[in-house]
mmCIF file of C-alpha atoms in Angstrom:
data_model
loop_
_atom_site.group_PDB
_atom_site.id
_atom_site.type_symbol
_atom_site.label_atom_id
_atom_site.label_comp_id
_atom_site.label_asym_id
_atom_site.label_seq_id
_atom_site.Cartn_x
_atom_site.Cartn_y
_atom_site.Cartn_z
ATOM 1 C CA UNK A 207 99.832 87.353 16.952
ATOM 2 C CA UNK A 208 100.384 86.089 20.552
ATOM 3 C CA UNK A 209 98.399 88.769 22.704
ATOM 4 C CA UNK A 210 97.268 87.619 26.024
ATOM 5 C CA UNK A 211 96.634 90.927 26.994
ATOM 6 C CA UNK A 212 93.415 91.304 25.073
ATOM 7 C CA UNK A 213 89.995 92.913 27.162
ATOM 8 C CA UNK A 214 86.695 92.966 25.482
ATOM 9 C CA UNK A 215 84.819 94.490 28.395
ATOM 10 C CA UNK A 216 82.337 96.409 26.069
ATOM 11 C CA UNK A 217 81.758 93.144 24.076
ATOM 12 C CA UNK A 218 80.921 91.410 27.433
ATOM 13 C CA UNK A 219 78.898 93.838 28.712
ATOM 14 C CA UNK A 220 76.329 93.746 25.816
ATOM 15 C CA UNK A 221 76.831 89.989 25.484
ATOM 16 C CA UNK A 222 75.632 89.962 29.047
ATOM 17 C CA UNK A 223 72.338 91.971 28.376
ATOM 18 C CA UNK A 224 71.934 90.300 25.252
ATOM 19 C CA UNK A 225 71.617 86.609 27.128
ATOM 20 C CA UNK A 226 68.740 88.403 29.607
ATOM 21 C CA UNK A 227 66.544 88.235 26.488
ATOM 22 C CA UNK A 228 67.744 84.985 25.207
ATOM 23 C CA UNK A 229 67.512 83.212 28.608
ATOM 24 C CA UNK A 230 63.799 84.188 28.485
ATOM 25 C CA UNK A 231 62.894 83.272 24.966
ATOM 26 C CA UNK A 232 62.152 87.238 23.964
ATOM 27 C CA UNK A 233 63.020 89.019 21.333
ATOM 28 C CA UNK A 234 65.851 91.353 21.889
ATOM 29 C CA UNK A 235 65.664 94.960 21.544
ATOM 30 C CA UNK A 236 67.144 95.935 17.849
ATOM 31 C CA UNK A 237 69.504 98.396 19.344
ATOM 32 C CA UNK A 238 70.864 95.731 21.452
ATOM 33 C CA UNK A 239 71.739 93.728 19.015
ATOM 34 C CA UNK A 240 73.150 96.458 16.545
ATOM 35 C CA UNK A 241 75.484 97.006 19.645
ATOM 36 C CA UNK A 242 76.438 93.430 19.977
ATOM 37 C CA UNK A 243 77.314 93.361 15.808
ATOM 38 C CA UNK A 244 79.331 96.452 16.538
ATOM 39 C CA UNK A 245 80.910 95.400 19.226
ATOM 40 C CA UNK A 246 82.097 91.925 17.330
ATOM 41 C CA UNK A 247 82.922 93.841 14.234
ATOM 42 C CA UNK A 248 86.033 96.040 16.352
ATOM 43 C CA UNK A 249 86.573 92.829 19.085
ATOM 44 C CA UNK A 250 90.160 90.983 19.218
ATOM 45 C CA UNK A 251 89.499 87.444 20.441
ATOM 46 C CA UNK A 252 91.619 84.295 21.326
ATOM 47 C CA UNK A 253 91.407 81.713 19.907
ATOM 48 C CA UNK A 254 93.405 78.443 21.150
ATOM 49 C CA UNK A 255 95.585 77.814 17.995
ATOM 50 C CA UNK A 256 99.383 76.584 16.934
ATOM 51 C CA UNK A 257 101.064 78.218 13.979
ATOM 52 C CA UNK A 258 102.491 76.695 11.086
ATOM 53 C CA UNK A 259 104.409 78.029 8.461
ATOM 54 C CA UNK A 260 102.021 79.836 6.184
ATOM 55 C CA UNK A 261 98.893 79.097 8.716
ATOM 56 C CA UNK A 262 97.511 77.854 11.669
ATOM 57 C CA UNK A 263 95.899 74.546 13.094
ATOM 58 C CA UNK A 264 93.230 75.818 15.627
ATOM 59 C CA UNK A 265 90.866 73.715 17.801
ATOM 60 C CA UNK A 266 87.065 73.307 16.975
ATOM 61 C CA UNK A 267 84.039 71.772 18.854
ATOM 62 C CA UNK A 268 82.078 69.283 17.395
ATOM 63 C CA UNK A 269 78.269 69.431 18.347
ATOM 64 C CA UNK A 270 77.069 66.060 19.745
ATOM 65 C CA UNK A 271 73.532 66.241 18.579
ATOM 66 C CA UNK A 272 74.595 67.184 15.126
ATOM 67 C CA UNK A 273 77.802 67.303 14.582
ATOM 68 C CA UNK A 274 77.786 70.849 13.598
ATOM 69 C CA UNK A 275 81.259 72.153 13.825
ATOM 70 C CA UNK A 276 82.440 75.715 15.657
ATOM 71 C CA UNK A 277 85.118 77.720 16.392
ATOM 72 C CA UNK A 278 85.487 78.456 20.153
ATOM 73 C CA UNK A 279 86.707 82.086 20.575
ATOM 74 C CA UNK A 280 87.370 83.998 23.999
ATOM 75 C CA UNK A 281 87.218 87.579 24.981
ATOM 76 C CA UNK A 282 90.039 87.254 27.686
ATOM 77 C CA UNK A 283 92.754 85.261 28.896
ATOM 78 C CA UNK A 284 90.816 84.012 32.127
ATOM 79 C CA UNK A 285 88.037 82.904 29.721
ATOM 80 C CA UNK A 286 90.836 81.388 27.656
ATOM 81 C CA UNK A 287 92.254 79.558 30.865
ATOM 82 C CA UNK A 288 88.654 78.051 32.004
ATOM 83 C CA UNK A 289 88.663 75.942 28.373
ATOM 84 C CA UNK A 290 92.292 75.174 27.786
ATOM 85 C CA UNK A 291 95.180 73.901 29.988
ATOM 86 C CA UNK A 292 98.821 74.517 30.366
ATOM 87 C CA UNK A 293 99.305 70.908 28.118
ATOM 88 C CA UNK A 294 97.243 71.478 25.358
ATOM 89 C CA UNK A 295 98.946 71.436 21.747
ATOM 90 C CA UNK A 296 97.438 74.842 21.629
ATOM 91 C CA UNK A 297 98.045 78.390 22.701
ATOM 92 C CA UNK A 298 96.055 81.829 22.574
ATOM 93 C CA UNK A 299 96.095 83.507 19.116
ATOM 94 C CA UNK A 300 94.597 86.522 19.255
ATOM 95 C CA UNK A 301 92.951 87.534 15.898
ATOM 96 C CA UNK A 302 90.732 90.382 14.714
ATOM 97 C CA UNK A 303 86.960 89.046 14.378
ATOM 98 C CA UNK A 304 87.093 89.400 10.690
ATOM 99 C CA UNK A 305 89.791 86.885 10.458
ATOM 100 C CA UNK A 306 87.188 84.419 12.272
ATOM 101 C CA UNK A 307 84.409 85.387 9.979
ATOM 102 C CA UNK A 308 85.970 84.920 7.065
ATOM 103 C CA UNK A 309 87.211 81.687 8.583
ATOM 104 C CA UNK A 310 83.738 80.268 9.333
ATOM 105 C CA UNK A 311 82.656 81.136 6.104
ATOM 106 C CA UNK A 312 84.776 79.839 3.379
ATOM 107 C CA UNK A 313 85.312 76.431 5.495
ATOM 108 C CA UNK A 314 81.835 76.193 5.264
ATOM 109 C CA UNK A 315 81.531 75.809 9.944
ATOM 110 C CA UNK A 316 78.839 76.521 11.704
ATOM 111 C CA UNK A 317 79.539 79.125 13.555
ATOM 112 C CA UNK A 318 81.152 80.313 16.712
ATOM 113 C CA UNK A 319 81.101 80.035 20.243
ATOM 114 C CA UNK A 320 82.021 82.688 22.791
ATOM 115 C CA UNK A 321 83.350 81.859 26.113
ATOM 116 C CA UNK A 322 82.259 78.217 25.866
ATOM 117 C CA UNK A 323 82.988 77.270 29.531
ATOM 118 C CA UNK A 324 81.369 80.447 31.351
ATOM 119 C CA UNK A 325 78.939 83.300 29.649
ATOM 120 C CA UNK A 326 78.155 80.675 26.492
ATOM 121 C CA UNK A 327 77.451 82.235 23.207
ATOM 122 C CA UNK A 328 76.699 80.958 20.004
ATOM 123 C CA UNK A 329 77.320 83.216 16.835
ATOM 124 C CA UNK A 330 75.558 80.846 13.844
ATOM 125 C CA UNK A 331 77.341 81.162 10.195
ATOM 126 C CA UNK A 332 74.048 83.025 8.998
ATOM 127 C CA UNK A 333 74.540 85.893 11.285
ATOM 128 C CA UNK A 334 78.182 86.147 10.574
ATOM 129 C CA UNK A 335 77.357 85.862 6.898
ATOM 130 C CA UNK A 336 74.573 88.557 6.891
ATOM 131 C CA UNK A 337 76.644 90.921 9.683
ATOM 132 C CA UNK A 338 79.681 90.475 7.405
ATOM 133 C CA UNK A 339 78.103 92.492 4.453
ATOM 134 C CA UNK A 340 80.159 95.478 3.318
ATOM 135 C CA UNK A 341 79.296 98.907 2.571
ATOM 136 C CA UNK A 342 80.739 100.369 -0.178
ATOM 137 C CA UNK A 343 82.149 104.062 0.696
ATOM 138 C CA UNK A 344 83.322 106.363 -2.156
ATOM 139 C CA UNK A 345 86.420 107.975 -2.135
ATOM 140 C CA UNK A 346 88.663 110.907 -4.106
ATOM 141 C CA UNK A 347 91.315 109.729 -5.290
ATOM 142 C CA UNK A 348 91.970 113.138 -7.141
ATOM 143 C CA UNK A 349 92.307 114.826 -4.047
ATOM 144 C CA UNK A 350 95.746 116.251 -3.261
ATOM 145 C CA UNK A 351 96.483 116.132 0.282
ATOM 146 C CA UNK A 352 98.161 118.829 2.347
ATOM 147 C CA UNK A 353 102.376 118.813 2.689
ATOM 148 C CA UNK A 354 103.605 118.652 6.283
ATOM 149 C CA UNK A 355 103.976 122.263 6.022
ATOM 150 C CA UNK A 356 100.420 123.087 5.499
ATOM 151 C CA UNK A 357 99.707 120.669 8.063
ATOM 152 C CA UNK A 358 101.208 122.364 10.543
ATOM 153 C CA UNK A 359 100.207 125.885 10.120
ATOM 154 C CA UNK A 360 96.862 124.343 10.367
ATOM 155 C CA UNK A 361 97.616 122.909 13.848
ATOM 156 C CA UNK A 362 98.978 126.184 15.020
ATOM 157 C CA UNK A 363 96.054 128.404 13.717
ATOM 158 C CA UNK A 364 93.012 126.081 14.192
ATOM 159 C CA UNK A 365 90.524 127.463 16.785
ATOM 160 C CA UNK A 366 87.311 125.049 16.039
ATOM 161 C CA UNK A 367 85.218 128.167 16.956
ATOM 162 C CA UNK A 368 81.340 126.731 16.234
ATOM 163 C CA UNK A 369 82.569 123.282 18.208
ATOM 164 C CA UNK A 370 83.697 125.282 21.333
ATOM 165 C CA UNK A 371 80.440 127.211 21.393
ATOM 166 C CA UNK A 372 78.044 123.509 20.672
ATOM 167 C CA UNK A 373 80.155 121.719 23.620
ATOM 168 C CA UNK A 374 79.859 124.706 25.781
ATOM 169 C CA UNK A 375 75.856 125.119 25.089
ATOM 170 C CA UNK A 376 74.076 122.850 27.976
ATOM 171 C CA UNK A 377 70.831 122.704 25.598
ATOM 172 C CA UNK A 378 71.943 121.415 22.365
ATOM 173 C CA UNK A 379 75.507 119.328 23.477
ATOM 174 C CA UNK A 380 73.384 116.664 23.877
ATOM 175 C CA UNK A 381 71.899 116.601 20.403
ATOM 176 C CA UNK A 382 74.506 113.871 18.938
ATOM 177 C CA UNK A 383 73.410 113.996 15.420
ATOM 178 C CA UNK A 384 74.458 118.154 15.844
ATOM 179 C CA UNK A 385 77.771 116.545 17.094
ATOM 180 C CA UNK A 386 78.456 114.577 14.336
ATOM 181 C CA UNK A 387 77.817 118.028 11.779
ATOM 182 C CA UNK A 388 80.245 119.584 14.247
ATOM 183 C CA UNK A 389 82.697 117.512 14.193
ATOM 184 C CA UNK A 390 82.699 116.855 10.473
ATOM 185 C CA UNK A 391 83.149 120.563 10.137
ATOM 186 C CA UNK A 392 86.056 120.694 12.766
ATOM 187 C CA UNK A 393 89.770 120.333 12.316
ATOM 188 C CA UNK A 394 90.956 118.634 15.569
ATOM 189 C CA UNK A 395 94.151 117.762 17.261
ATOM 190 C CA UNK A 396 95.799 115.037 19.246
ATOM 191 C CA UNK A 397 98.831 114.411 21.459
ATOM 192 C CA UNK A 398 101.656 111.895 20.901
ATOM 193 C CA UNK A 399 104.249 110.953 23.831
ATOM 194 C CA UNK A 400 107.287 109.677 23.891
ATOM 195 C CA UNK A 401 109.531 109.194 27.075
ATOM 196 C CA UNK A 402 112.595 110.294 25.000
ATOM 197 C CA UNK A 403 113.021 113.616 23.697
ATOM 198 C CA UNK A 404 111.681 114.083 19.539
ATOM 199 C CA UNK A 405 113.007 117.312 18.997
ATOM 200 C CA UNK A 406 116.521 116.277 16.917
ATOM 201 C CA UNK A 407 114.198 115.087 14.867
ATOM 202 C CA UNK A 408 112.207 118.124 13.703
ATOM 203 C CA UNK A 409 112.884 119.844 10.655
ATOM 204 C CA UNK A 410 111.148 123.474 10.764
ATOM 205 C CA UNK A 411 109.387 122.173 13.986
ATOM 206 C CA UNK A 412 108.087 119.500 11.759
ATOM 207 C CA UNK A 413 108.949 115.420 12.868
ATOM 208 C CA UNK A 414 108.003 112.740 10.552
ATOM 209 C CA UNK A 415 106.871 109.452 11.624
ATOM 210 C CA UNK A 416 109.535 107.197 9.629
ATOM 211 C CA UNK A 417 112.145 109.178 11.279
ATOM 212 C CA UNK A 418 110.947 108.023 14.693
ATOM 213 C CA UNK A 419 109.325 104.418 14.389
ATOM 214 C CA UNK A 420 105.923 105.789 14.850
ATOM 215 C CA UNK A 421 104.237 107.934 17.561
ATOM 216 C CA UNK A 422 102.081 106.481 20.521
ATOM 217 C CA UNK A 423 98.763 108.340 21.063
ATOM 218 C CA UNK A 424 98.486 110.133 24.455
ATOM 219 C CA UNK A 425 95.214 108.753 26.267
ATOM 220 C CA UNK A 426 93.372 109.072 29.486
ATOM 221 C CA UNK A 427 93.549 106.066 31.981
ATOM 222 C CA UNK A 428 92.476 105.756 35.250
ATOM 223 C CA UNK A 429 91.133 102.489 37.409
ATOM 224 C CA UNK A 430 87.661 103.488 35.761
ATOM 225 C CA UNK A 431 88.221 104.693 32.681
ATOM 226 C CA UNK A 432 90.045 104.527 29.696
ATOM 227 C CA UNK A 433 89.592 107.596 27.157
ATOM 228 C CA UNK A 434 91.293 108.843 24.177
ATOM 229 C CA UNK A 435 91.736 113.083 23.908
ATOM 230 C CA UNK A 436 91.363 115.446 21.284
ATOM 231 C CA UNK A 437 91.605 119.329 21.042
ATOM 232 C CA UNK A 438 90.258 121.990 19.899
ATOM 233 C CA UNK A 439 93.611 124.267 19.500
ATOM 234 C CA UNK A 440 96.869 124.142 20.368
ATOM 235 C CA UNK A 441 96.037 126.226 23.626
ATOM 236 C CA UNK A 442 93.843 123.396 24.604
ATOM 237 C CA UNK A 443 96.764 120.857 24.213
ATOM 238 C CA UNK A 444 99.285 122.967 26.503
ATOM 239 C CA UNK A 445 97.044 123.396 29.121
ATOM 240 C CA UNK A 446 96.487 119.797 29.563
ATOM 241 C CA UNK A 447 99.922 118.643 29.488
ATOM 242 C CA UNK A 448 101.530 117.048 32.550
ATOM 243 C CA UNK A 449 104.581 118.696 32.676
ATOM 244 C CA UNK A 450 105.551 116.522 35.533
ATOM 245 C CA UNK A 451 105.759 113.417 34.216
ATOM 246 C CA UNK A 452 109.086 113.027 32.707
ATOM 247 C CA UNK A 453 107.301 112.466 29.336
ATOM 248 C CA UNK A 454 107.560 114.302 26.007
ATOM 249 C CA UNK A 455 104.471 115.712 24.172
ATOM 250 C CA UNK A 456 104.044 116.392 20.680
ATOM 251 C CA UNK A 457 100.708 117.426 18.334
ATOM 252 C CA UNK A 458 99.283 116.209 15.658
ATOM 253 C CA UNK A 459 96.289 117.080 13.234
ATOM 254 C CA UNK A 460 93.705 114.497 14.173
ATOM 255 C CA UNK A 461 92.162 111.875 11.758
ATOM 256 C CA UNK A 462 89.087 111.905 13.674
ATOM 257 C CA UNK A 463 87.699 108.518 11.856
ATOM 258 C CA UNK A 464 90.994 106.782 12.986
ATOM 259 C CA UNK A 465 90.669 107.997 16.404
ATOM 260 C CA UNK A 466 87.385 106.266 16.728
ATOM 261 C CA UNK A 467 88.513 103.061 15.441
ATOM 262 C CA UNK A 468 91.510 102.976 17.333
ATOM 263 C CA UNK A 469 89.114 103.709 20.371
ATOM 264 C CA UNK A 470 86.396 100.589 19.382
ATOM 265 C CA UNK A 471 89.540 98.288 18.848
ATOM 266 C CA UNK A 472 91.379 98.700 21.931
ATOM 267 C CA UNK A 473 88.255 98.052 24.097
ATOM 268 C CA UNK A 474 87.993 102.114 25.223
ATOM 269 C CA UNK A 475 85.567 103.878 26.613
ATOM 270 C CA UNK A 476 85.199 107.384 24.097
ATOM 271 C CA UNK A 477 86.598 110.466 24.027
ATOM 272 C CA UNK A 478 86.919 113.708 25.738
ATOM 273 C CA UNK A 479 86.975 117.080 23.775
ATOM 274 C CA UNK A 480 89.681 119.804 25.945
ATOM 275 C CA UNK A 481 90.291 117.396 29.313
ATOM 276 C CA UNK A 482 91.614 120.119 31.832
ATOM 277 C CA UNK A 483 89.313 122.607 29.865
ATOM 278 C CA UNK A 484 85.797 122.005 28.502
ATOM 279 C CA UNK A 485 86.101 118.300 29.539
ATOM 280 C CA UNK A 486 83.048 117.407 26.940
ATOM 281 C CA UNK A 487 82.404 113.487 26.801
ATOM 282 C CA UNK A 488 81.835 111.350 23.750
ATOM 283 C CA UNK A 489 80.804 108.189 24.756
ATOM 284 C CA UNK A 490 82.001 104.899 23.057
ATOM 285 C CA UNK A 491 78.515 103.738 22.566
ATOM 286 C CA UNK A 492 78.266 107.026 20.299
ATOM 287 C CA UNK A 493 80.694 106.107 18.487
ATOM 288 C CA UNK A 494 79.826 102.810 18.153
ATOM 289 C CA UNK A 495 78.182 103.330 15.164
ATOM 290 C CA UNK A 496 81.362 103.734 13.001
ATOM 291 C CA UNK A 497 82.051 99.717 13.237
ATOM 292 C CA UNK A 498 78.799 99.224 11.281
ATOM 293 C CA UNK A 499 80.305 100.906 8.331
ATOM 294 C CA UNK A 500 78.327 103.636 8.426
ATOM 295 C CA UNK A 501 80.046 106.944 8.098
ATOM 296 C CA UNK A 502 79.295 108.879 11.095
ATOM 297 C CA UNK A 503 81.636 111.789 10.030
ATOM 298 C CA UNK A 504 82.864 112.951 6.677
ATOM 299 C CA UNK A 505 86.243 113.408 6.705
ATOM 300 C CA UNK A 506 88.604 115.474 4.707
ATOM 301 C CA UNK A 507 90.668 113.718 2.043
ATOM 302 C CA UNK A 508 93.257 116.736 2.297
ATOM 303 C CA UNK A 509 94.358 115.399 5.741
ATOM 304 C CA UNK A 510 95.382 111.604 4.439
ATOM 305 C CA UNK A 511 98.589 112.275 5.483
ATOM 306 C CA UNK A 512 98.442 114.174 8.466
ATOM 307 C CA UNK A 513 99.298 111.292 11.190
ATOM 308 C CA UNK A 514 102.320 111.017 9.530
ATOM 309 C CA UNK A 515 103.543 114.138 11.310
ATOM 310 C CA UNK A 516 104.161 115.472 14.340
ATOM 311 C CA UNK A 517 104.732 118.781 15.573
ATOM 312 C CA UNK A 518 106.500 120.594 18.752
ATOM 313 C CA UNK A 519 104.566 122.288 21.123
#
């Protein structure tokens, strides 16, 4: 996957705290560096590489002292550009950091190196081996999910009553292990744009994803920020539609677990419950959590299929 476009601000941002401790010879804080494994565990990096037909040839640096062997990786394409020039045999790759674990590991390398030529980072094969530990989730497969119909008389009815009142109450929105009860026990929604019109498409006010290619998830971007949106009701969703913008909203019944992990990945900054309403704030570093494997919110299996639809508003 070519992808020159790739940003791992968050990444570099702990990465850059984490190297204050380093530098010094002191023992980071354990948060830290549960924020720097989550980080890596959701990062996209470059990698200067060539494909071949059923793999790649990448480059590798060779330690002079002794000869250990990594993989240099890069969180952007000026980091990229600082290492490699425009004649190397190589190009950026960009790969999910999972590929590169799994590639340090069964070659038997050393490790990694981050940004050789600027913010330098070694990752050692240890830490990637004991970071790289999965945790086993159960999961029902007996569970029937909802049809699209049920699906959407869900996102026309849904109110999220108990959420509305926690993100509305000053004393306890703050509480974030509350949040995470709330949210389990909500039923949110999303937006999907398109900047042609869906509506052909809908059958009982119903549009299925195969019938368009996919939706794109409405976010939040400004110079500063970056945000993904959910909703409380369907209320919530018209009142924060731009109805000026030439674009074409849609709803959806949120997968709130996706939502997250689509945030981490694409280098976002969290979430806001009801923007143009209650405006409440999830940060990413709340969130953050999620990439560890841990399940921060139990979802419901009767939803599995609920991104697959679409609704008009």
């Amino acid at each position: 996957m070519n992808d020159t476009y790739v940003t791992n601000n968050h990444l570099n941002d702990v990465v850059n705290e984490l190297k204050k401790y380093l530098n010094n010879d002191e023992d980071a804080p354990l948060e830290l560096i549960a924020n720097f494994i989550c980080e890596l565990k959701v990062s996209s990096l470059l990698i200067p590489a060539v494909e071949e037909e059923d793999s790649f040839a990448f480059e590798h640096i060779v330690s002079e002292e002794d000869e250990s062997i990594y993989i240099p990786l890069f969180t952007d394409i000026e980091q990229y550009k600082k290492h490699s020039s425009e004649d190397s045999e190589f190009g950026p790759i960009a790969f999910d950091f999972d590929i590169y674990a799994d590639l340090v590991l069964e070659n038997d390398l050393n490790g990694i190196i981050l940004n050789v030529e600027d913010n330098f980072m070694p990752i050692e094969s240890d830490f990637i081996r004991e970071m790289s530990v999965e945790l086993e989730t159960e999961t029902d497969d007996d569970t029937e999910p909802y049809t699209p119909k049920e699906i959407k008389d869900i996102f026309e009815n849904v109110t999220n009553e108990s959420l509305v009142e926690f993100i509305n109450d000053a004393e306890s929105q703050s509480d974030i292990e509350k949040l995470y009860a709330e949210l389990s026990d909500s039923t949110l929604l999303n937006i999907v744009v398109s900047d042609k019109p869906l509506d052909e498409f809908a059958d009982d006010g119903i549009i299925d994803a195969d019938d368009v290619d996919g939706f794109s998830l409405c976010t939040i971007e400004t110079d500063e920020i970056n945000m993904g949106a959910v909703f409380t009701d369907k209320q919530a969703i018209e009142k924060a539609i731009n109805t000026e913008s030439g674009l074409y909203y849609y709803g959806q019944v949120t997968i709130l677990s996706e939502l997250f992990d689509f945030i981490l990945r694409n280098d976002m900054d969290g979430v806001v419950i009801n923007p143009n309403g209650d405006d409440y704030v999830i940060a990413r570093e709340d969130i953050l959590p999620q990439a560890s494997g841990i399940e921060i919110i139990v979802e419901k299996p009767i939803f599995a299929d609920s991104l697959d639809y679409a609704f008009l508003l």
